[in-house]
């Protein structure tokens, strides 16, 4: 009862920021993301009735992680098994640095855990399951553009991700400027909670995000890259504005993040369509047309030491399976 799965990270173009239910990890608004190829997690799960306790090995080191522990318990409950788990994970993403490491991590864990238990679960089920580890993990089950439906039901049964389209994904690049790979001071989960509870801007953010999502869907389907970029940039900045209104105020921006944003604006003035976004971390993600990716990367490399060109990533998959 052993399986290995790979899942890629995703970057939200329409952000998920704030929950309507903390326990069930239900978002206040629907979101839309782009799965990227450069960052991924490979995880092996073995359910072993002889183990006395769960073991979690991350990048070669044994770890204790409360979120992983809770998720293993959730899988046992869902699968109706009692065996302990050996989890061996290689995370090819800087952890807790705002590069969606938890998205790929829990997507891979959910898929490997299901397969190792001998199940044949649907992607929709795996997406709902992964959500309990990290909300954005629900989107990493799929490749290209993905929508995570917030759902309306109190039990969360209608809150899961769905593949949206491959349109535009082969013409678009995401250039990531790594400002810091260090663990951030305010986690995504804590930042969301503080924003929901204290920011006077949160209610307006939710309404604006839903409007942005509808406009984004139309822009992608029309393959209107300029419109996609404009919506991406404004939606990301609205999200970060909510953190400045929290009590106490906080931000994920670092001075270099702001410099990179200015560089992207300068590129646009030079006739290169490029648009930035940031998640809960200082690293800046810039979308551009694939034909301009090297120009954008060279510009960002003048400021950031580590710049990566990413393309559309694939859906999560099982790469080995032993029963």
Coordinates of N, CA and C in Angstrom, one line a residue, residues 180-322:
X180 N 12.8 36.6 -1.6 CA 13.3 35.9 -0.4 C 12.8 34.5 -0.4
X181 N 13.6 33.6 0.0 CA 13.2 32.2 0.1 C 13.1 31.8 1.6
X182 N 13.1 32.8 2.4 CA 13.0 32.6 3.9 C 11.6 32.5 4.3
X183 N 11.3 31.8 5.4 CA 9.9 31.7 5.9 C 9.4 33.1 6.3
X184 N 8.2 33.4 5.9 CA 7.6 34.7 6.2 C 7.2 34.8 7.6
X185 N 7.1 36.0 8.1 CA 6.8 36.3 9.5 C 5.3 36.0 9.8
X186 N 4.4 36.3 8.8 CA 3.0 36.1 9.0 C 2.5 35.1 8.0
X187 N 2.1 33.9 8.5 CA 1.7 32.9 7.6 C 0.4 33.3 6.9
X188 N 0.2 32.6 5.7 CA -1.0 32.9 5.0 C -2.3 32.7 5.8
X189 N -2.3 31.6 6.6 CA -3.5 31.3 7.4 C -3.7 32.4 8.4
X190 N -2.7 32.8 9.1 CA -2.8 33.8 10.2 C -3.1 35.2 9.5
X191 N -2.5 35.4 8.4 CA -2.8 36.7 7.7 C -4.3 36.8 7.3
X192 N -4.8 35.7 6.7 CA -6.2 35.7 6.3 C -7.1 35.9 7.5
X193 N -6.8 35.2 8.6 CA -7.7 35.3 9.8 C -7.7 36.7 10.3
X194 N -6.6 37.3 10.4 CA -6.5 38.7 10.9 C -7.2 39.7 10.0
X195 N -7.1 39.5 8.7 CA -7.8 40.3 7.7 C -9.3 40.2 7.8
X196 N -9.7 39.0 7.9 CA -11.2 38.8 8.0 C -11.8 39.4 9.3
X197 N -11.0 39.2 10.3 CA -11.6 39.7 11.6 C -11.4 41.2 11.9
X198 N -10.5 41.8 11.2 CA -10.2 43.2 11.6 C -10.2 44.2 10.5
X199 N -10.0 43.8 9.2 CA -9.8 44.8 8.2 C -11.2 45.3 7.7
X200 N -11.4 46.6 7.7 CA -12.6 47.2 7.2 C -12.8 47.1 5.7
X201 N -11.7 46.7 5.0 CA -11.7 46.6 3.6 C -12.2 45.2 3.1
X202 N -12.3 44.2 4.0 CA -12.5 42.8 3.6 C -13.8 42.6 2.9
X203 N -14.9 43.2 3.3 CA -16.2 43.0 2.7 C -16.1 43.4 1.2
X204 N -15.5 44.6 1.0 CA -15.4 45.2 -0.3 C -14.5 44.3 -1.2
X205 N -13.4 43.7 -0.6 CA -12.5 42.9 -1.3 C -13.3 41.7 -1.9
X206 N -14.1 41.0 -1.1 CA -14.9 39.8 -1.5 C -15.7 40.2 -2.7
X207 N -16.5 41.3 -2.7 CA -17.3 41.7 -3.8 C -16.5 42.0 -5.0
X208 N -15.4 42.7 -4.8 CA -14.6 43.0 -6.0 C -13.9 41.8 -6.6
X209 N -13.6 40.8 -5.8 CA -12.9 39.6 -6.3 C -13.9 38.8 -7.2
X210 N -15.2 38.8 -6.8 CA -16.1 38.1 -7.6 C -16.3 38.7 -9.0
X211 N -16.3 40.1 -9.0 CA -16.5 40.8 -10.2 C -15.2 40.6 -11.1
X212 N -14.1 40.7 -10.5 CA -12.8 40.4 -11.2 C -12.8 39.0 -11.8
X213 N -13.3 38.1 -11.1 CA -13.3 36.7 -11.6 C -14.1 36.6 -12.9
X214 N -15.3 37.1 -12.9 CA -16.1 37.1 -14.1 C -15.5 37.7 -15.3
X215 N -14.8 38.9 -15.0 CA -14.1 39.6 -16.1 C -12.9 38.8 -16.6
X216 N -12.2 38.2 -15.7 CA -11.1 37.4 -16.0 C -11.4 36.2 -16.9
X217 N -12.5 35.5 -16.5 CA -12.9 34.3 -17.3 C -13.2 34.7 -18.8
X218 N -13.9 35.8 -19.0 CA -14.1 36.3 -20.3 C -12.9 36.7 -21.0
X219 N -11.9 37.3 -20.3 CA -10.7 37.8 -21.0 C -9.8 36.6 -21.4
X220 N -9.8 35.5 -20.6 CA -9.0 34.4 -20.9 C -9.6 33.7 -22.1
X221 N -10.9 33.5 -22.1 CA -11.6 32.8 -23.2 C -11.4 33.6 -24.5
X222 N -11.4 34.9 -24.4 CA -11.2 35.7 -25.6 C -9.7 35.8 -26.0
X223 N -8.8 35.2 -25.2 CA -7.4 35.2 -25.4 C -6.9 36.7 -25.4
X224 N -7.4 37.5 -24.6 CA -7.1 38.9 -24.5 C -6.0 39.1 -23.4
X225 N -4.7 38.9 -23.8 CA -3.7 38.9 -22.7 C -3.6 40.3 -22.0
X226 N -3.8 41.4 -22.7 CA -3.7 42.7 -22.0 C -4.7 42.8 -20.9
X227 N -5.9 42.4 -21.2 CA -7.0 42.4 -20.2 C -6.7 41.5 -19.1
X228 N -6.2 40.3 -19.4 CA -5.9 39.3 -18.3 C -4.8 39.9 -17.4
X229 N -3.8 40.6 -18.0 CA -2.8 41.2 -17.2 C -3.3 42.3 -16.3
X230 N -4.1 43.2 -16.8 CA -4.7 44.3 -16.1 C -5.5 43.8 -14.9
X231 N -6.3 42.8 -15.1 CA -7.2 42.3 -14.0 C -6.3 41.6 -13.0
X232 N -5.3 40.8 -13.4 CA -4.4 40.2 -12.5 C -3.7 41.2 -11.6
X233 N -3.2 42.2 -12.1 CA -2.5 43.2 -11.3 C -3.4 43.9 -10.3
X234 N -4.5 44.3 -10.8 CA -5.4 45.1 -9.9 C -6.0 44.2 -8.8
X235 N -6.3 42.9 -9.1 CA -6.8 42.0 -8.1 C -5.8 41.8 -7.0
X236 N -4.6 41.5 -7.4 CA -3.5 41.3 -6.4 C -3.3 42.4 -5.5
X237 N -3.3 43.7 -6.0 CA -3.1 44.8 -5.2 C -4.3 45.1 -4.3
X238 N -5.5 44.8 -4.7 CA -6.6 44.9 -3.8 C -6.5 43.9 -2.6
X239 N -6.0 42.7 -2.9 CA -5.8 41.8 -1.8 C -4.8 42.3 -0.8
X240 N -3.7 42.9 -1.3 CA -2.7 43.4 -0.3 C -3.2 44.6 0.4
X241 N -4.1 45.4 -0.2 CA -4.6 46.5 0.5 C -5.4 46.1 1.7
X242 N -6.0 45.0 1.7 CA -6.8 44.5 2.9 C -5.9 44.3 4.1
X243 N -4.6 43.9 3.9 CA -3.7 43.7 5.0 C -3.2 45.0 5.6
X244 N -3.2 46.0 4.9 CA -2.8 47.3 5.4 C -3.9 47.9 6.3
X245 N -5.1 47.4 6.1 CA -6.2 47.9 6.9 C -6.5 47.0 8.2
X246 N -5.7 45.9 8.3 CA -5.9 45.0 9.4 C -5.4 45.7 10.7
X247 N -5.8 45.1 11.8 CA -5.3 45.6 13.2 C -4.6 44.5 13.9
X248 N -3.3 44.5 14.1 CA -2.4 45.6 13.5 C -2.1 45.4 12.0
X249 N -1.8 46.5 11.4 CA -1.5 46.4 9.9 C -0.3 45.6 9.7
X250 N -0.3 44.9 8.5 CA 0.9 44.1 8.2 C 1.0 44.1 6.6
X251 N 2.1 43.7 6.1 CA 2.3 43.6 4.7 C 3.3 42.6 4.3
X252 N 3.2 42.0 3.2 CA 4.1 41.0 2.7 C 5.2 41.7 1.7
X253 N 5.0 43.0 1.4 CA 5.9 43.7 0.6 C 7.2 43.8 1.3
X254 N 8.3 43.7 0.5 CA 9.6 44.1 0.9 C 10.1 45.2 0.0
X255 N 11.1 46.0 0.3 CA 11.6 47.1 -0.6 C 11.9 46.6 -2.0
X256 N 12.5 45.4 -2.1 CA 12.8 44.9 -3.4 C 11.5 44.5 -4.2
X257 N 10.5 44.1 -3.5 CA 9.2 43.8 -4.2 C 8.7 45.0 -4.9
X258 N 8.8 46.2 -4.2 CA 8.3 47.4 -4.8 C 9.2 47.9 -5.9
X259 N 10.5 47.6 -5.8 CA 11.4 48.0 -7.0 C 11.0 47.2 -8.2
X260 N 10.7 45.9 -8.0 CA 10.4 45.0 -9.1 C 9.1 45.4 -9.8
X261 N 8.1 45.8 -8.9 CA 6.9 46.3 -9.5 C 7.1 47.6 -10.4
X262 N 8.0 48.5 -9.9 CA 8.3 49.6 -10.7 C 9.0 49.2 -12.0
X263 N 9.8 48.2 -12.0 CA 10.5 47.7 -13.2 C 9.5 47.2 -14.2
X264 N 8.5 46.5 -13.7 CA 7.4 46.0 -14.6 C 6.6 47.1 -15.2
X265 N 6.4 48.1 -14.5 CA 5.7 49.3 -15.1 C 6.5 49.9 -16.1
X266 N 7.8 50.0 -15.9 CA 8.8 50.6 -16.9 C 8.8 49.7 -18.2
X267 N 8.7 48.4 -18.0 CA 8.6 47.6 -19.2 C 7.4 47.9 -20.1
X268 N 6.3 48.2 -19.4 CA 5.0 48.5 -20.1 C 5.2 49.8 -20.9
X269 N 5.9 50.8 -20.2 CA 6.2 52.1 -20.9 C 7.0 51.9 -22.1
X270 N 7.8 50.8 -22.1 CA 8.7 50.5 -23.3 C 8.0 49.6 -24.3
X271 N 6.7 49.4 -24.1 CA 5.9 48.6 -25.1 C 5.9 47.1 -24.9
X272 N 6.4 46.6 -23.7 CA 6.3 45.2 -23.4 C 5.2 44.9 -22.4
X273 N 4.1 44.3 -22.8 CA 3.0 44.0 -21.9 C 3.5 43.0 -20.8
X274 N 3.6 43.5 -19.6 CA 3.9 42.6 -18.5 C 3.2 43.1 -17.2
X275 N 2.7 42.2 -16.4 CA 1.9 42.6 -15.3 C 2.3 41.7 -14.0
X276 N 2.3 42.4 -12.9 CA 2.8 41.7 -11.7 C 1.6 41.3 -10.8
X277 N 1.9 40.3 -9.9 CA 1.0 39.9 -8.9 C 1.9 39.4 -7.7
X278 N 1.4 39.4 -6.5 CA 2.0 38.8 -5.4 C 1.0 38.0 -4.5
X279 N 1.5 36.9 -3.9 CA 0.7 36.2 -3.0 C 1.1 36.6 -1.6
X280 N 0.9 35.8 -0.6 CA 1.2 36.1 0.8 C 2.7 35.8 1.0
X281 N 3.5 36.7 0.4 CA 4.9 36.5 0.5 C 5.5 37.6 -0.4
X282 N 6.8 37.9 -0.3 CA 7.5 39.0 -0.9 C 7.8 38.8 -2.4
X283 N 7.7 37.6 -2.9 CA 8.2 37.2 -4.2 C 7.1 37.7 -5.3
X284 N 7.7 38.2 -6.4 CA 6.8 38.9 -7.4 C 6.7 38.0 -8.6
X285 N 5.5 37.7 -9.0 CA 5.2 36.9 -10.2 C 4.8 37.8 -11.3
X286 N 5.4 37.7 -12.5 CA 5.1 38.6 -13.6 C 4.6 37.8 -14.8
X287 N 3.4 38.1 -15.3 CA 2.9 37.4 -16.5 C 3.2 38.2 -17.7
X288 N 3.6 37.5 -18.7 CA 3.9 38.2 -20.0 C 3.6 37.2 -21.2
X289 N 3.6 37.7 -22.4 CA 3.5 36.8 -23.5 C 4.8 36.0 -23.7
X290 N 4.7 34.8 -24.1 CA 5.8 33.9 -24.2 C 7.0 34.5 -25.0
X291 N 6.6 35.2 -26.1 CA 7.6 35.8 -27.0 C 8.5 36.9 -26.2
X292 N 8.0 37.4 -25.1 CA 8.7 38.5 -24.4 C 9.3 38.0 -23.1
X293 N 9.3 36.7 -22.8 CA 9.7 36.2 -21.5 C 11.2 36.5 -21.2
X294 N 12.1 36.4 -22.2 CA 13.5 36.6 -22.0 C 13.8 38.1 -21.7
X295 N 13.1 39.0 -22.4 CA 13.2 40.4 -22.1 C 12.8 40.7 -20.7
X296 N 11.7 40.1 -20.3 CA 11.2 40.4 -18.9 C 12.1 39.8 -17.9
X297 N 12.6 38.6 -18.1 CA 13.5 37.9 -17.2 C 14.8 38.7 -17.0
X298 N 15.3 39.3 -18.1 CA 16.6 40.0 -18.1 C 16.4 41.3 -17.3
X299 N 15.2 41.9 -17.4 CA 14.9 43.2 -16.7 C 14.8 42.9 -15.2
X300 N 14.1 41.8 -14.8 CA 14.0 41.4 -13.4 C 15.3 41.0 -12.8
X301 N 16.2 40.4 -13.7 CA 17.5 39.9 -13.2 C 18.4 41.1 -12.8
X302 N 18.1 42.3 -13.2 CA 18.9 43.4 -12.8 C 18.7 43.7 -11.3
X303 N 17.6 43.2 -10.8 CA 17.2 43.5 -9.4 C 17.2 42.3 -8.5
X304 N 16.7 41.2 -9.0 CA 16.6 39.9 -8.2 C 17.7 38.9 -8.6
X305 N 18.3 38.3 -7.7 CA 19.4 37.3 -8.0 C 18.8 36.0 -8.6
X306 N 17.6 35.7 -8.2 CA 17.0 34.4 -8.7 C 15.7 34.7 -9.5
X307 N 15.8 34.5 -10.8 CA 14.6 34.8 -11.6 C 14.3 33.5 -12.4
X308 N 13.1 33.0 -12.4 CA 12.7 31.8 -13.1 C 11.6 32.0 -14.1
X309 N 11.8 31.4 -15.3 CA 10.7 31.5 -16.3 C 9.9 30.2 -16.2
X310 N 8.6 30.4 -16.0 CA 7.7 29.3 -15.8 C 6.7 29.3 -17.0
X311 N 6.2 28.1 -17.3 CA 5.1 27.9 -18.3 C 4.0 27.1 -17.6
X312 N 3.0 26.8 -18.3 CA 1.9 26.0 -17.7 C 2.3 24.7 -17.2
X313 N 1.9 24.4 -16.0 CA 2.2 23.1 -15.4 C 1.1 22.1 -15.6
X314 N 1.4 20.8 -15.4 CA 0.5 19.7 -15.7 C -0.4 19.4 -14.4
X315 N -1.4 18.6 -14.6 CA -2.2 18.2 -13.5 C -1.4 17.2 -12.6
X316 N -1.9 17.1 -11.4 CA -1.2 16.1 -10.4 C -1.4 14.7 -10.9
X317 N -0.4 13.9 -10.7 CA -0.4 12.5 -11.2 C 0.3 11.6 -10.3
X318 N -0.1 10.3 -10.4 CA 0.6 9.2 -9.7 C 1.7 8.7 -10.6
X319 N 2.9 8.7 -10.0 CA 4.0 8.3 -10.9 C 4.5 6.9 -10.5
X320 N 4.1 6.3 -9.4 CA 4.4 4.9 -9.1 C 3.4 4.5 -8.1
X321 N 3.1 3.2 -8.1 CA 2.0 2.6 -7.3 C 2.3 1.2 -7.0
X322 N 2.4 0.8 -5.7 CA 2.7 -0.6 -5.3 C 1.7 -1.0 -4.3

